[in-house]
mmCIF file of C-alpha atoms in Angstrom:
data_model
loop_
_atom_site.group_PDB
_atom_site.id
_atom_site.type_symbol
_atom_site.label_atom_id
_atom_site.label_comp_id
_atom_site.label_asym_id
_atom_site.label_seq_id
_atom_site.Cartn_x
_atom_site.Cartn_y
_atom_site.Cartn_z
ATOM 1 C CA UNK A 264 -2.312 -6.508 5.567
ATOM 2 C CA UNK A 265 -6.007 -5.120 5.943
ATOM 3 C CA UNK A 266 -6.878 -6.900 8.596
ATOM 4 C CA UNK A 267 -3.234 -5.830 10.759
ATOM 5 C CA UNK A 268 -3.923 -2.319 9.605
ATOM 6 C CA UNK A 269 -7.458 -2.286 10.986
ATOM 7 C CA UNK A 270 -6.230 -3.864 14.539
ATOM 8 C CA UNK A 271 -3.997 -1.224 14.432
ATOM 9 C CA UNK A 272 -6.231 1.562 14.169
ATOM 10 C CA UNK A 273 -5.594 2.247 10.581
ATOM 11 C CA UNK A 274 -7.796 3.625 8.766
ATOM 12 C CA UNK A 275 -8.262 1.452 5.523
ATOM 13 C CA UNK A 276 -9.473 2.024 2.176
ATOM 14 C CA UNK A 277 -9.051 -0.799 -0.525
ATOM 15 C CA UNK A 278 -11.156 -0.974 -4.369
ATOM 16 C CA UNK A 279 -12.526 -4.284 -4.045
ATOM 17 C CA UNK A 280 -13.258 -4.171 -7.986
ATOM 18 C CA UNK A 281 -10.499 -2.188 -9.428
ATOM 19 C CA UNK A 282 -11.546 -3.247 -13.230
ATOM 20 C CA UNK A 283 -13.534 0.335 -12.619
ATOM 21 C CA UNK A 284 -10.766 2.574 -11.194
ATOM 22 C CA UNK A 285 -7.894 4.470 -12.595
ATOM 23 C CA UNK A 286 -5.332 2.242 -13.996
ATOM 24 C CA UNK A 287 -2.545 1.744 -11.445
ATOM 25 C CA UNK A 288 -3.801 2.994 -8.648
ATOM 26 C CA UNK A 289 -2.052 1.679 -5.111
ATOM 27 C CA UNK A 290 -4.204 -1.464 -3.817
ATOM 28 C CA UNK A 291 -4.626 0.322 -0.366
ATOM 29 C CA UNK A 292 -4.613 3.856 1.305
ATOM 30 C CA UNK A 293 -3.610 3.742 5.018
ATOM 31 C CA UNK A 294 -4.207 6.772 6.971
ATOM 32 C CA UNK A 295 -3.315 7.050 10.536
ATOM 33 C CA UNK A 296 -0.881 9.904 11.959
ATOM 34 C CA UNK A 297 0.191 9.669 8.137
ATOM 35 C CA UNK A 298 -1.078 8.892 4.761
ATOM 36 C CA UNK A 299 0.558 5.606 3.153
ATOM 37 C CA UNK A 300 -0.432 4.413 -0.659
ATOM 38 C CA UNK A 301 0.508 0.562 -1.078
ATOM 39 C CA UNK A 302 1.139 -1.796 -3.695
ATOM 40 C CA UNK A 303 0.394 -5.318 -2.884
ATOM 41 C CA UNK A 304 2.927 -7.576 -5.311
ATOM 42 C CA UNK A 305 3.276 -11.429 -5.367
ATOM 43 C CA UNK A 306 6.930 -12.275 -4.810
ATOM 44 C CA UNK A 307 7.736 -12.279 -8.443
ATOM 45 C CA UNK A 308 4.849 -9.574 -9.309
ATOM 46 C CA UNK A 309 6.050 -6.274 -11.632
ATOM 47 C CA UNK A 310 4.444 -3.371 -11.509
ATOM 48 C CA UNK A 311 2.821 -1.638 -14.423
ATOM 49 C CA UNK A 312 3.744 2.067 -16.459
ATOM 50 C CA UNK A 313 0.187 2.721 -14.958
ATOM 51 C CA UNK A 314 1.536 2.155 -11.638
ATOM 52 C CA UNK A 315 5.075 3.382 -11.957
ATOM 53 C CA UNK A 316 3.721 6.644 -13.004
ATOM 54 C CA UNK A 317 1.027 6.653 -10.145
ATOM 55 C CA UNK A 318 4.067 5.675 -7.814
ATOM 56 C CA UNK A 319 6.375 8.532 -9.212
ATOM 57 C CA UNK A 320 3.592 11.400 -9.091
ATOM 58 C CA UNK A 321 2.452 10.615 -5.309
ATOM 59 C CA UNK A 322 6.329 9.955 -4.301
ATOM 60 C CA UNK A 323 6.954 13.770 -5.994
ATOM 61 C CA UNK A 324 4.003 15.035 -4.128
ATOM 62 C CA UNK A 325 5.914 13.909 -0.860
ATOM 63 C CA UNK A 326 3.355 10.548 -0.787
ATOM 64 C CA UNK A 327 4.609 7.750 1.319
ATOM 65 C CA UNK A 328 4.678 5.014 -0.858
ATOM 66 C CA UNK A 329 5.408 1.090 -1.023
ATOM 67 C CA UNK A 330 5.548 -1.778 -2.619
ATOM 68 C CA UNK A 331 5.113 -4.735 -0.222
ATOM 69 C CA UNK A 332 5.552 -8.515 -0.801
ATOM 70 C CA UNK A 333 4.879 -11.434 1.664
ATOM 71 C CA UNK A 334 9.188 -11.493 2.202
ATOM 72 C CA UNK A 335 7.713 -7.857 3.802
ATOM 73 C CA UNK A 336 6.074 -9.148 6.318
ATOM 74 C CA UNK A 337 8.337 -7.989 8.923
ATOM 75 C CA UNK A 338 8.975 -4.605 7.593
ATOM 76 C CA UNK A 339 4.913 -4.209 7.515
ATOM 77 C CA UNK A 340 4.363 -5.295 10.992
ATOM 78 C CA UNK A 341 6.606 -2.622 11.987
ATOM 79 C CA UNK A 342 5.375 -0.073 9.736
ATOM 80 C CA UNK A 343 1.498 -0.472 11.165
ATOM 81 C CA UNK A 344 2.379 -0.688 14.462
ATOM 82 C CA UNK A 345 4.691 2.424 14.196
ATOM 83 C CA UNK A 346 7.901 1.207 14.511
ATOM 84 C CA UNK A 347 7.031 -2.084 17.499
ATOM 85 C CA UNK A 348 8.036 -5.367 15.720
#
């Protein structure tokens, strides 16, 4: 996901050590023409209350937020290249 991001002129901001960082905390901020704070889940991965409340305060703040798994791939690709499969 970083790496399509980045060739797609995103900027990228990941916490490579996030044992030091607010508990639940989206794995990535993506900031191009918007802002977008993701989750990155195994296929069978559950989010925290740590996360579910981060999730519910930036979607109330008008945050665009997701969850994305590897069946997203598709939906991602189009996402970072705004909209072009």
């Amino acid at each position: 996901v970083i790496k399509l991001a980045k060739a797609t002129d995103w900027l990228c901001y990941h916490t490579h050590d996030s044992r030091r960082s607010e508990a639940g905390f989206p794995d990535l901020v993506l900031v191009r023409e918007k802002i977008l704070f993701v989750e990155l889940k195994t296929t069978k991965g559950r989010s925290s209350n740590e996360q579910d409340s981060w999730f519910n305060a930036l979607h109330a703040a008008k945050g665009d937020v997701w969850v994305w798994r590897p069946a997203d791939w598709p939906q991602i690709c189009r996402t970072l290249n705004g909209g072009q499969p």
